[in-house]
Short mmCIF file of C-alpha atoms in Angstrom, two decimals:
data_model
loop_
_atom_site.label_atom_id
_atom_site.label_comp_id
_atom_site.label_asym_id
_atom_site.label_seq_id
_atom_site.Cartn_x
_atom_site.Cartn_y
_atom_site.Cartn_z
CA MET A 149 -36.14 20.16 -25.01
CA THR A 150 -37.26 22.12 -22.03
CA ASP A 151 -36.10 19.64 -19.40
CA LEU A 152 -32.48 19.43 -20.61
CA PRO A 153 -31.13 22.58 -18.95
CA ALA A 154 -32.33 21.25 -15.60
CA VAL A 155 -30.68 17.88 -16.28
CA GLU A 156 -27.38 19.42 -17.35
CA GLY A 157 -27.49 21.85 -14.45
CA LEU A 158 -27.59 19.16 -11.78
CA THR A 159 -24.43 19.24 -9.65
CA LEU A 160 -23.06 17.38 -6.66
CA HIS A 161 -25.10 19.74 -4.49
CA SER A 162 -28.21 17.83 -5.59
CA THR A 163 -28.74 15.15 -2.95
CA ASN A 164 -31.41 12.83 -1.71
CA GLU A 165 -32.72 15.70 0.44
CA SER A 166 -34.06 17.33 -2.76
CA SER A 167 -35.91 14.17 -3.83
CA LYS A 168 -39.11 12.84 -2.31
CA PHE A 169 -38.21 9.32 -3.38
CA PRO A 170 -36.29 6.99 -1.01
CA ASN A 171 -32.82 5.86 -2.07
CA CYS A 172 -32.84 8.35 -4.93
CA TYR A 173 -29.44 9.98 -5.61
CA PRO A 174 -29.70 11.97 -8.86
CA SER A 175 -26.39 13.71 -8.19
CA LEU A 176 -24.60 10.36 -8.01
CA ASN A 177 -26.63 8.16 -10.34
CA PRO A 178 -27.87 9.81 -13.57
CA VAL A 179 -30.36 6.96 -14.06
CA ASP A 180 -32.15 8.14 -10.92
CA ILE A 181 -32.97 11.36 -12.82
CA TYR A 182 -34.84 9.26 -15.36
CA ARG A 183 -36.46 7.00 -12.80
CA GLU A 184 -37.67 10.06 -10.90
CA HIS A 185 -38.88 11.71 -14.12
CA ILE A 186 -40.85 8.62 -15.27
CA ALA A 187 -42.49 8.16 -11.85
CA GLU A 188 -43.63 11.78 -11.66
CA LYS A 189 -44.89 11.99 -15.26
CA LEU A 190 -46.74 8.65 -15.14
CA GLY A 191 -48.12 9.36 -11.69
CA ALA A 192 -49.48 12.77 -12.73
CA ALA A 193 -51.07 11.33 -15.88
CA THR A 194 -52.74 8.33 -14.21
CA GLY A 195 -53.36 9.31 -10.61
CA ILE A 196 -51.15 6.45 -9.36
CA ASP A 197 -48.86 7.30 -6.44
CA ALA A 198 -45.52 8.37 -7.97
CA GLU A 199 -43.56 6.84 -5.07
CA LYS A 200 -45.26 3.50 -5.75
CA ILE A 201 -44.22 3.68 -9.41
CA TYR A 202 -40.66 4.74 -8.54
CA ALA A 203 -40.15 1.79 -6.19
CA ARG A 204 -41.25 -0.70 -8.86
CA LEU A 205 -39.21 0.54 -11.82
CA GLN A 206 -36.51 -2.04 -12.57
CA TRP A 207 -33.38 -2.49 -14.65
CA THR A 208 -33.89 -4.70 -17.68
CA ASN A 209 -31.92 -7.88 -18.38
CA THR A 210 -31.05 -6.78 -21.92
CA LEU A 211 -31.15 -3.35 -23.55
CA ASP A 212 -33.53 -4.50 -26.29
CA LYS A 213 -36.18 -4.60 -23.53
CA GLY A 214 -35.56 -0.98 -22.58
CA ASP A 215 -33.43 0.91 -20.08
CA LEU A 216 -36.05 0.63 -17.35
CA VAL A 217 -39.16 -1.53 -17.13
CA LEU A 218 -42.28 -1.36 -15.01
CA PRO A 219 -43.91 -4.75 -14.22
CA VAL A 220 -47.52 -3.56 -14.21
CA PRO A 221 -48.86 -6.39 -11.93
CA SER A 222 -46.54 -5.08 -9.18
CA LEU A 223 -48.72 -1.96 -8.94
CA GLN A 224 -51.47 -4.22 -7.53
CA ILE A 225 -54.26 -2.45 -9.37
CA LYS A 226 -57.46 -4.51 -9.82
CA LYS A 227 -57.50 -4.52 -13.59
CA ASN A 228 -56.35 -6.86 -16.35
CA PRO A 229 -52.54 -6.28 -16.29
CA ALA A 230 -52.08 -6.47 -20.08
CA GLU A 231 -54.92 -4.00 -20.70
CA LEU A 232 -53.66 -1.72 -17.94
CA CYS A 233 -50.19 -1.81 -19.45
CA LYS A 234 -51.53 -0.57 -22.82
CA GLU A 235 -53.57 2.11 -21.05
CA LEU A 236 -50.54 3.42 -19.14
CA ALA A 237 -48.48 3.50 -22.33
CA GLU A 238 -51.15 5.61 -24.06
CA LYS A 239 -51.50 8.01 -21.11
CA PHE A 240 -47.76 8.67 -20.67
CA PRO A 241 -47.18 12.28 -21.81
CA GLU A 242 -44.58 13.47 -24.28
CA SER A 243 -41.14 13.70 -22.68
CA ASP A 244 -37.80 15.25 -23.52
CA LEU A 245 -35.97 12.51 -21.60
CA VAL A 246 -37.61 9.23 -22.63
CA GLN A 247 -39.23 7.79 -25.73
CA PRO A 248 -42.95 6.95 -25.66
CA PRO A 249 -43.12 3.74 -23.56
CA THR A 250 -43.72 0.35 -25.17
CA SER A 251 -46.35 -2.07 -23.90
CA PHE A 252 -44.95 -5.59 -23.96
CA GLY A 253 -47.33 -8.06 -22.36
CA VAL A 254 -47.61 -6.93 -18.76
CA HIS A 255 -44.36 -4.93 -18.85
CA LEU A 256 -44.09 -1.22 -19.66
CA GLN A 257 -40.72 -0.60 -21.30
CA PHE A 258 -38.94 2.76 -21.21
CA PHE A 259 -36.09 3.74 -23.55
CA PHE A 260 -33.98 6.79 -22.69
CA LYS A 261 -33.40 9.50 -25.27
CA PRO A 262 -29.61 9.47 -25.58
CA GLN A 263 -28.73 13.17 -25.84
CA GLY A 264 -29.68 14.18 -22.33
CA LEU A 265 -28.04 11.14 -20.73
CA THR A 266 -24.87 11.53 -22.79
CA SER A 267 -24.46 15.23 -22.02
CA THR A 268 -25.14 14.66 -18.33
CA VAL A 269 -22.73 11.74 -17.90
CA ILE A 270 -19.88 13.11 -20.02
CA SER A 271 -20.01 16.55 -18.42
CA ARG A 272 -19.89 14.98 -14.97
CA ILE A 273 -16.97 12.73 -15.88
CA LEU A 274 -15.01 15.70 -17.26
CA LYS A 275 -15.78 17.74 -14.16
CA GLU A 276 -15.43 15.13 -11.43
CA LYS A 277 -12.72 12.99 -13.06
CA GLU A 278 -11.50 10.23 -10.73
CA VAL A 279 -14.19 10.86 -8.10
CA TYR A 280 -16.99 10.29 -10.63
CA GLY A 281 -19.31 7.53 -9.45
CA THR A 282 -17.95 7.38 -5.92
CA ASN A 283 -20.16 7.40 -2.88
CA GLY A 284 -18.27 7.80 0.37
CA ASN A 285 -21.36 7.71 2.59
CA GLN A 286 -22.12 4.08 1.76
CA GLY A 287 -18.73 3.05 3.08
CA LEU A 288 -19.12 4.65 6.51
CA ARG A 289 -19.72 2.48 9.55
CA ASP A 290 -22.45 4.98 10.46
CA PRO A 291 -23.50 7.34 7.61
CA SER A 292 -25.05 9.71 10.18
CA ASP A 293 -21.74 9.99 12.05
CA PRO A 294 -18.70 10.28 9.71
CA ALA A 295 -16.43 10.45 12.75
CA LYS A 296 -16.88 6.71 13.24
CA GLY A 297 -14.83 6.17 10.09
CA LYS A 298 -14.96 3.93 7.05
CA LYS A 299 -15.79 0.26 7.00
CA LYS A 300 -12.70 -1.87 6.49
CA MET A 301 -12.54 -4.57 3.84
CA ILE A 302 -9.89 -7.19 3.01
CA VAL A 303 -10.00 -8.66 -0.49
CA GLU A 304 -7.72 -11.68 -0.83
CA PHE A 305 -7.14 -12.49 -4.50
CA SER A 306 -4.72 -13.78 -7.15
CA SER A 307 -2.62 -15.85 -4.69
CA PRO A 308 -0.28 -17.77 -7.03
CA ASN A 309 2.15 -20.46 -5.87
CA ILE A 310 5.82 -19.57 -6.03
CA ALA A 311 7.75 -21.75 -8.52
CA LYS A 312 4.55 -22.94 -10.16
CA PRO A 313 2.71 -21.59 -13.22
CA PHE A 314 0.44 -18.59 -12.82
CA HIS A 315 -2.52 -20.39 -14.36
CA ALA A 316 -5.87 -19.21 -15.68
CA GLY A 317 -7.49 -19.61 -12.26
CA HIS A 318 -5.04 -17.12 -10.77
CA LEU A 319 -5.76 -14.74 -13.65
CA ARG A 320 -9.54 -14.97 -13.09
CA SER A 321 -9.01 -14.37 -9.38
CA THR A 322 -6.83 -11.34 -10.19
CA ILE A 323 -9.39 -9.80 -12.55
CA ILE A 324 -12.42 -10.44 -10.31
CA GLY A 325 -10.59 -9.48 -7.11
CA GLY A 326 -9.26 -6.27 -8.64
CA PHE A 327 -12.78 -5.35 -9.76
CA LEU A 328 -14.26 -6.01 -6.30
CA ALA A 329 -11.48 -4.00 -4.61
CA ASN A 330 -12.14 -1.05 -6.94
CA LEU A 331 -15.90 -1.35 -6.47
CA TYR A 332 -15.74 -1.23 -2.67
CA THR A 333 -13.17 1.58 -2.81
CA VAL A 334 -15.45 3.87 -4.84
CA MET A 335 -18.27 2.94 -2.46
CA GLY A 336 -16.20 4.52 0.30
CA TRP A 337 -14.76 1.45 2.04
CA ASP A 338 -11.19 1.29 3.29
CA VAL A 339 -10.00 -1.64 1.15
CA ILE A 340 -6.88 -3.72 1.76
CA LYS A 341 -5.82 -5.72 -1.30
CA MET A 342 -4.02 -8.86 -0.15
CA ASN A 343 -2.06 -11.40 -2.18
CA TYR A 344 -1.84 -14.60 -0.13
CA LEU A 345 0.99 -16.50 -1.79
CA GLY A 346 1.46 -20.25 -1.76
CA ASP A 347 4.97 -19.96 -0.37
CA TRP A 348 5.38 -22.74 2.19
CA GLY A 349 5.35 -26.51 2.42
CA LYS A 350 7.38 -29.59 1.49
CA GLN A 351 7.58 -28.47 -2.14
CA TYR A 352 10.02 -25.75 -1.06
CA GLY A 353 12.28 -28.39 0.41
CA LEU A 354 12.07 -30.14 -2.93
CA LEU A 355 12.79 -26.88 -4.77
CA ALA A 356 15.79 -26.04 -2.59
CA ASN A 357 17.34 -29.47 -3.12
CA GLY A 358 16.55 -29.25 -6.83
CA TYR A 359 18.27 -25.88 -7.07
CA LYS A 360 21.50 -27.45 -5.79
CA HIS A 361 21.45 -29.81 -8.79
CA PHE A 362 19.85 -27.75 -11.55
CA GLY A 363 19.97 -24.11 -10.43
CA ASP A 364 21.61 -21.33 -12.42
CA GLU A 365 22.29 -18.02 -10.68
CA GLN A 366 22.12 -15.92 -13.83
CA LYS A 367 18.83 -17.46 -14.98
CA LEU A 368 17.40 -17.00 -11.49
CA LEU A 369 18.12 -13.28 -11.55
CA GLN A 370 16.85 -12.84 -15.12
CA ASP A 371 13.58 -14.72 -14.78
CA PRO A 372 13.07 -16.23 -11.30
CA ILE A 373 9.55 -17.60 -11.83
CA ASN A 374 10.30 -19.48 -15.05
CA HIS A 375 13.68 -20.74 -13.85
CA LEU A 376 12.35 -21.99 -10.51
CA PHE A 377 9.57 -23.75 -12.38
CA ASP A 378 12.15 -25.45 -14.65
CA VAL A 379 14.06 -26.58 -11.56
CA TYR A 380 10.83 -27.81 -9.95
CA VAL A 381 9.93 -29.87 -13.02
CA LYS A 382 13.41 -31.45 -13.22
CA ILE A 383 13.55 -32.40 -9.54
CA ASN A 384 10.05 -33.86 -9.76
CA ASN A 385 11.25 -36.07 -12.61
CA VAL A 386 13.97 -37.34 -10.27
CA VAL A 387 11.34 -37.96 -7.59
CA ALA A 388 9.32 -39.99 -10.08
CA GLU A 389 12.38 -42.12 -10.88
CA HIS A 390 12.91 -42.81 -7.17
CA ASP A 391 9.24 -43.52 -6.60
CA ALA A 392 9.06 -46.32 -9.16
CA PRO A 393 11.18 -48.91 -7.22
CA ILE A 394 9.62 -47.77 -3.93
CA LYS A 395 6.14 -48.35 -5.31
CA GLU A 396 7.19 -51.77 -6.66
CA LEU A 397 8.58 -52.82 -3.28
CA LYS A 398 5.42 -51.71 -1.50
CA GLU A 399 3.35 -53.85 -3.84
CA GLN A 400 5.62 -56.85 -3.20
CA ILE A 401 5.32 -56.38 0.56
CA LYS A 402 1.54 -56.14 0.30
CA ALA A 403 1.35 -59.34 -1.76
CA LYS A 404 3.58 -61.26 0.65
CA LYS A 405 1.61 -60.07 3.69
CA GLU A 406 -1.58 -61.36 2.10
CA LYS A 407 0.11 -64.77 1.89
CA ASN A 408 1.44 -64.46 5.46
CA GLU A 409 5.04 -64.57 4.18
CA ASP A 410 7.99 -62.91 5.91
CA VAL A 411 8.56 -59.32 4.69
CA ALA A 412 11.28 -58.14 7.10
CA ALA A 413 14.03 -58.08 4.47
CA LEU A 414 11.86 -56.25 1.97
CA GLU A 415 10.82 -53.69 4.58
CA GLN A 416 14.47 -53.01 5.42
CA GLU A 417 15.22 -52.52 1.74
CA LEU A 418 12.22 -50.21 1.44
CA ALA A 419 13.36 -48.13 4.42
CA LYS A 420 16.79 -47.65 2.80
CA LEU A 421 15.26 -46.52 -0.50
CA VAL A 422 12.90 -44.08 1.25
CA GLU A 423 15.75 -42.69 3.35
CA VAL A 424 17.74 -41.60 0.27
CA SER A 425 14.76 -40.58 -1.89
CA GLU A 426 14.37 -36.96 -2.99
CA ASP A 427 10.92 -36.90 -1.45
CA GLU A 428 12.32 -37.77 1.99
CA LYS A 429 15.16 -35.26 1.55
CA ALA A 430 12.57 -32.62 0.74
CA ARG A 431 10.59 -33.51 3.86
CA ARG A 432 13.70 -33.19 6.03
CA TYR A 433 14.66 -29.89 4.40
CA PHE A 434 11.21 -28.44 5.00
CA LYS A 435 11.34 -29.69 8.59
CA SER A 436 14.55 -27.68 9.01
CA MET A 437 12.70 -24.63 7.68
CA GLU A 438 9.88 -25.23 10.17
CA ASP A 439 12.51 -25.53 12.92
CA GLY A 440 14.02 -22.16 11.96
CA ASP A 441 17.25 -23.22 10.24
CA GLU A 442 18.63 -19.86 9.04
CA GLU A 443 20.55 -21.19 6.03
CA ALA A 444 17.47 -23.00 4.72
CA LEU A 445 15.25 -19.97 5.35
CA ALA A 446 17.69 -17.59 3.65
CA LEU A 447 17.47 -19.49 0.36
CA TRP A 448 13.69 -19.71 0.64
CA ARG A 449 13.45 -15.92 1.28
CA ARG A 450 15.55 -15.27 -1.80
CA PHE A 451 13.26 -17.36 -3.98
CA ARG A 452 10.21 -15.61 -2.51
CA ASP A 453 11.54 -12.05 -2.80
CA LEU A 454 12.71 -12.46 -6.39
CA SER A 455 9.37 -14.00 -7.36
CA ILE A 456 7.40 -11.15 -5.76
CA GLN A 457 9.49 -8.57 -7.64
CA LYS A 458 8.61 -10.30 -10.90
CA TYR A 459 4.94 -10.63 -9.96
CA LYS A 460 4.74 -6.88 -9.25
CA GLN A 461 5.98 -6.10 -12.76
CA THR A 462 3.36 -8.39 -14.27
CA TYR A 463 0.51 -7.07 -12.11
CA ALA A 464 1.43 -3.53 -13.15
CA ARG A 465 0.57 -4.46 -16.75
CA LEU A 466 -2.92 -5.37 -15.52
CA ASN A 467 -3.15 -2.09 -13.57
CA ILE A 468 -3.32 -4.14 -10.37
CA ASP A 469 -1.37 -3.52 -7.19
CA PHE A 470 -1.47 -5.01 -3.71
CA ASP A 471 -1.26 -3.42 -0.29
CA VAL A 472 -0.03 -6.62 1.36
CA TYR A 473 1.95 -9.61 0.10
CA SER A 474 1.19 -12.27 2.67
CA GLY A 475 1.46 -16.05 2.48
CA GLU A 476 1.28 -19.34 4.30
CA SER A 477 4.79 -18.73 5.60
CA GLN A 478 3.72 -15.58 7.45
CA ILE A 479 1.30 -17.34 9.77
CA LYS A 480 2.74 -17.50 13.26
CA ASN A 481 3.19 -20.83 15.02
CA GLU A 482 1.63 -19.22 18.08
CA SER A 483 -1.58 -18.55 16.16
CA MET A 484 -1.83 -22.16 15.04
CA ALA A 485 -0.99 -23.43 18.53
CA ALA A 486 -3.75 -21.23 19.98
CA ALA A 487 -6.16 -22.61 17.38
CA TYR A 488 -5.22 -26.22 18.26
CA LYS A 489 -5.84 -25.48 21.94
CA THR A 490 -9.20 -23.82 21.32
CA MET A 491 -10.39 -26.66 19.07
CA GLU A 492 -9.37 -29.22 21.67
CA GLU A 493 -10.97 -27.33 24.57
CA LYS A 494 -14.25 -26.90 22.68
CA ASN A 495 -14.25 -30.55 21.49
CA VAL A 496 -14.09 -29.43 17.87
CA SER A 497 -11.10 -31.62 17.03
CA GLU A 498 -10.22 -35.21 17.85
CA LYS A 499 -7.32 -37.61 17.40
CA SER A 500 -7.43 -40.21 14.64
CA ASP A 501 -4.57 -42.65 13.89
CA GLY A 502 -2.00 -40.24 15.25
CA ALA A 503 -3.37 -37.23 13.37
CA VAL A 504 -5.73 -34.47 14.56
CA ILE A 505 -8.96 -34.10 12.58
CA VAL A 506 -12.29 -32.29 12.63
CA ASP A 507 -15.25 -34.55 11.93
CA PHE A 508 -17.88 -32.10 10.72
CA THR A 509 -20.54 -34.83 10.65
CA LYS A 510 -20.51 -34.67 14.45
CA HIS A 511 -21.17 -30.92 14.36
CA GLY A 512 -24.26 -30.89 12.17
CA ALA A 513 -22.45 -30.39 8.87
CA LYS A 514 -22.44 -33.78 7.14
CA LYS A 515 -21.69 -32.32 3.71
CA LEU A 516 -18.34 -31.00 4.95
CA GLY A 517 -17.05 -34.50 5.81
CA LYS A 518 -13.75 -34.69 7.71
CA ALA A 519 -10.65 -32.51 7.57
CA ILE A 520 -7.11 -33.16 8.83
CA ILE A 521 -5.77 -30.36 11.02
CA VAL A 522 -2.39 -31.86 12.01
CA ARG A 523 -0.60 -34.68 10.20
CA LYS A 524 0.79 -37.71 11.98
CA ASP A 525 4.28 -36.17 11.90
CA GLY A 526 2.99 -33.05 13.66
CA THR A 527 3.12 -30.70 10.67
CA PRO A 528 0.16 -28.41 9.88
CA LEU A 529 -1.84 -28.40 6.66
CA TYR A 530 -3.16 -25.66 4.38
CA LEU A 531 -6.45 -25.52 6.31
CA THR A 532 -4.54 -25.15 9.59
CA ARG A 533 -2.63 -22.14 8.32
CA ASP A 534 -5.84 -20.58 7.01
CA ILE A 535 -7.37 -20.93 10.48
CA GLY A 536 -4.36 -19.10 11.91
CA ALA A 537 -4.56 -16.49 9.14
CA ILE A 538 -8.21 -15.63 9.67
CA THR A 539 -7.72 -14.89 13.37
CA GLU A 540 -4.46 -12.99 12.80
CA ARG A 541 -6.11 -10.76 10.20
CA ASP A 542 -9.01 -10.00 12.51
CA GLU A 543 -6.60 -8.94 15.26
CA ALA A 544 -4.38 -6.91 12.90
CA TYR A 545 -7.00 -5.14 10.78
CA HIS A 546 -10.30 -5.32 12.70
CA PHE A 547 -12.05 -5.71 9.37
CA ASP A 548 -15.79 -5.42 8.81
CA LYS A 549 -15.73 -7.84 5.87
CA MET A 550 -13.22 -10.15 4.19
CA ILE A 551 -13.67 -11.64 0.73
CA TYR A 552 -11.75 -14.67 -0.54
CA VAL A 553 -11.69 -14.69 -4.36
CA VAL A 554 -10.89 -18.35 -4.96
CA ALA A 555 -11.91 -20.88 -7.64
CA ALA A 556 -15.02 -23.01 -7.16
CA GLN A 557 -12.82 -26.10 -6.73
CA GLN A 558 -12.06 -24.75 -3.25
CA ASP A 559 -15.72 -24.45 -2.19
CA LEU A 560 -15.35 -27.30 0.32
CA HIS A 561 -12.09 -25.93 1.74
CA LEU A 562 -13.53 -22.45 2.37
CA ALA A 563 -16.76 -23.89 3.79
CA GLN A 564 -14.70 -26.00 6.22
CA LEU A 565 -12.61 -22.96 7.18
CA PHE A 566 -15.65 -20.82 7.98
CA LYS A 567 -17.32 -23.67 9.90
CA VAL A 568 -14.20 -24.38 11.97
CA THR A 569 -13.96 -20.66 12.78
CA GLU A 570 -17.58 -20.70 13.93
CA LEU A 571 -17.13 -23.88 16.02
CA MET A 572 -14.12 -22.31 17.73
CA GLY A 573 -16.46 -19.63 19.11
CA HIS A 574 -15.90 -16.97 16.44
CA LYS A 575 -19.32 -16.99 14.78
CA ASP A 576 -19.25 -13.24 14.18
CA LEU A 577 -15.85 -13.54 12.50
CA ALA A 578 -17.07 -16.36 10.27
CA ASN A 579 -20.13 -14.31 9.30
CA ARG A 580 -17.89 -11.41 8.24
CA CYS A 581 -16.10 -13.64 5.72
CA GLN A 582 -17.31 -14.48 2.23
CA HIS A 583 -16.08 -16.79 -0.53
CA VAL A 584 -16.52 -15.35 -4.02
CA ASN A 585 -15.93 -18.33 -6.30
CA PHE A 586 -15.63 -18.61 -10.07
CA GLY A 587 -15.70 -21.19 -12.84
CA MET A 588 -12.82 -22.62 -14.83
CA VAL A 589 -11.21 -21.13 -17.93
CA ARG A 590 -10.55 -23.68 -20.65
CA GLY A 591 -8.21 -23.28 -23.56
CA MET A 592 -5.95 -20.62 -22.04
CA SER A 593 -2.49 -21.89 -22.98
CA THR A 594 0.51 -20.28 -24.58
CA ARG A 595 1.63 -20.89 -28.14
CA LYS A 596 4.63 -22.76 -26.82
CA GLY A 597 2.68 -25.34 -24.88
CA THR A 598 0.26 -25.86 -22.04
CA VAL A 599 2.17 -24.19 -19.17
CA LYS A 600 0.19 -21.06 -18.39
CA PHE A 601 2.56 -18.36 -17.17
CA LEU A 602 0.78 -15.03 -17.06
CA ASP A 603 3.56 -13.17 -18.85
CA ASP A 604 3.39 -15.69 -21.70
CA ILE A 605 -0.38 -15.38 -21.97
CA LEU A 606 -0.26 -11.58 -22.02
CA ARG A 607 2.56 -11.61 -24.57
CA ASP A 608 0.60 -13.94 -26.82
CA VAL A 609 -2.62 -11.90 -26.69
CA GLY A 610 -0.59 -8.77 -27.41
CA ASP A 611 1.02 -10.45 -30.44
CA LYS A 612 -2.38 -11.61 -31.64
CA MET A 613 -3.84 -8.11 -31.32
CA HIS A 614 -0.81 -6.74 -33.18
CA GLU A 615 -1.62 -9.11 -36.06
CA VAL A 616 -5.23 -7.90 -36.08
CA MET A 617 -4.14 -4.24 -36.13
CA LYS A 618 -1.84 -4.82 -39.12
CA LYS A 619 -4.76 -6.02 -41.22
CA ASN A 620 -5.79 -2.38 -41.61
CA GLN A 621 -2.50 -0.86 -42.75
CA GLU A 622 -3.91 2.67 -43.16
CA LYS A 623 -5.10 2.87 -39.54
CA TYR A 624 -2.05 0.96 -38.30
CA GLU A 625 0.29 3.64 -39.65
CA GLN A 626 -1.59 6.27 -37.67
CA VAL A 627 -0.89 4.57 -34.34
CA GLU A 628 2.03 6.24 -32.59
CA ASN A 629 3.24 3.18 -30.65
CA PRO A 630 1.60 0.07 -32.16
CA GLU A 631 3.38 -2.49 -29.94
CA GLN A 632 2.34 -0.75 -26.73
CA THR A 633 -1.18 -0.19 -28.05
CA ALA A 634 -1.46 -3.86 -29.02
CA ASP A 635 -0.31 -4.88 -25.55
CA ILE A 636 -2.94 -2.69 -23.85
CA LEU A 637 -5.68 -3.89 -26.20
CA GLY A 638 -4.66 -7.52 -25.72
CA ILE A 639 -4.75 -7.25 -21.92
CA THR A 640 -8.09 -5.42 -22.10
CA SER A 641 -9.46 -8.18 -24.32
CA VAL A 642 -8.54 -10.84 -21.77
CA MET A 643 -10.40 -8.87 -19.10
CA VAL A 644 -13.40 -8.29 -21.38
CA GLN A 645 -13.67 -12.01 -22.13
CA ASP A 646 -13.59 -12.77 -18.43
CA MET A 647 -16.22 -10.18 -17.54
CA THR A 648 -18.68 -10.96 -20.36
CA GLY A 649 -19.80 -14.26 -18.81
CA LYS A 650 -21.26 -15.15 -15.45
CA ARG A 651 -18.60 -15.37 -12.75
CA TYR A 652 -19.50 -18.88 -11.58
CA VAL A 653 -19.74 -20.38 -15.09
CA SER A 654 -16.72 -21.91 -16.85
CA PHE A 655 -15.89 -20.53 -20.28
CA LEU A 656 -13.63 -21.26 -23.24
CA PHE A 657 -10.93 -18.66 -23.74
CA CYS A 658 -10.67 -17.48 -27.36
CA MET A 659 -7.29 -16.32 -28.62
CA ASP A 660 -8.94 -14.95 -31.77
CA LEU A 661 -9.34 -11.55 -30.17
CA SER A 662 -10.43 -9.95 -33.43
CA ARG A 663 -13.98 -11.14 -32.77
CA LEU A 664 -14.16 -8.71 -29.86
CA TYR A 665 -13.49 -5.62 -31.98
#
């Protein structure tokens, strides 16, 4: 194998400057060694320009079709493509790096000989360790001038709601977002990993009032996320009880109005019921938070801080960490006020029945419909806070790109956000933002029920993997720490299942992890 010493001898000093092929980095990408080798050998044997061959060599969709494939028609040679393909296969000389190519229709398939690739890759991994596969130049604002610094990227992902289950959508966002953050980091970007929590809104007024009735200090400290969820469920049951007579009265009033009957007494009765309802109490409590009531905010901060501590422990099991824990609550009122003013001045927004809306149909975007910016009572919505967030982040981080890793159900919301940003005069900012969506996960529930807390899911997959390991008692006894090993394998299996399918396609989660091993 005369070529192997040269392959194994390649070091990081080998750069594109030593290759005549464009975008060829043999010191960074071992496959480029093979692409370069095939192009030169085939070019010398056939008289075809090697650079032309190199540019047309492609990855295959599946490994049974080869490691690289050459679509012969792309060479634009005036000859029957199938016949030419056979001719090229016959003329390709013997090689120490690749098997004799296979002619398949009009495609010339190349399979790598494994020894050279294995020795090259493994030796580089052992030598370069954590820097293996990185490419800092790609992440520079100007590769010819490193002094201009790295490109800056924000990846917003995971983003669970405090006091609500960490469901499968949050898990998918966490896995995909973590992968993207790692990918851009090794490409040389300065990546900021941001967790934008759902930590604001009327539901926190509801939660605070519920905690007064159903809260337990010891349970809160032991397991804040689960306990706050229990409180949230209980107070919502109370809300449902209050809503029943209110709904009935509203129906009576509607019926009487249709008959032109007097409804004054019923409306007074309705107003009294609404006034004492848990839903109205929650609205008033949240209004006090919006107005800066310190006692109300102190309890909310406690819930938030305890939940974040718990989330950090769980993320650590997934080998995920965040640079910034942000949230709806962190968006400044000044930012939203500035956005309102800009939208009004540029005729982006308009008033409708006491609320402020954006009618996208008037701005050439019929598919985006209409969106409420400010409710009738003057409170902002989720979209409003996102508008404030996008401008605040641009001012704070001066990012080159920002990715939102959010489920496909939010396609409309993100499209509206980017369009509003553009209409406000920030087209460049909108263009620097991207929504990476993903499909649903079905069947991901715990053994105890349908509430999908991440800790419960990870515990269950670990238990399942532990059961699988025990089936081979001889190997099981050789494992030093079987519980920890099962936990790591279970978590890995969840990630593998997520990554095996297409990101935008929904899939059915399979708890029978044994099929993966």
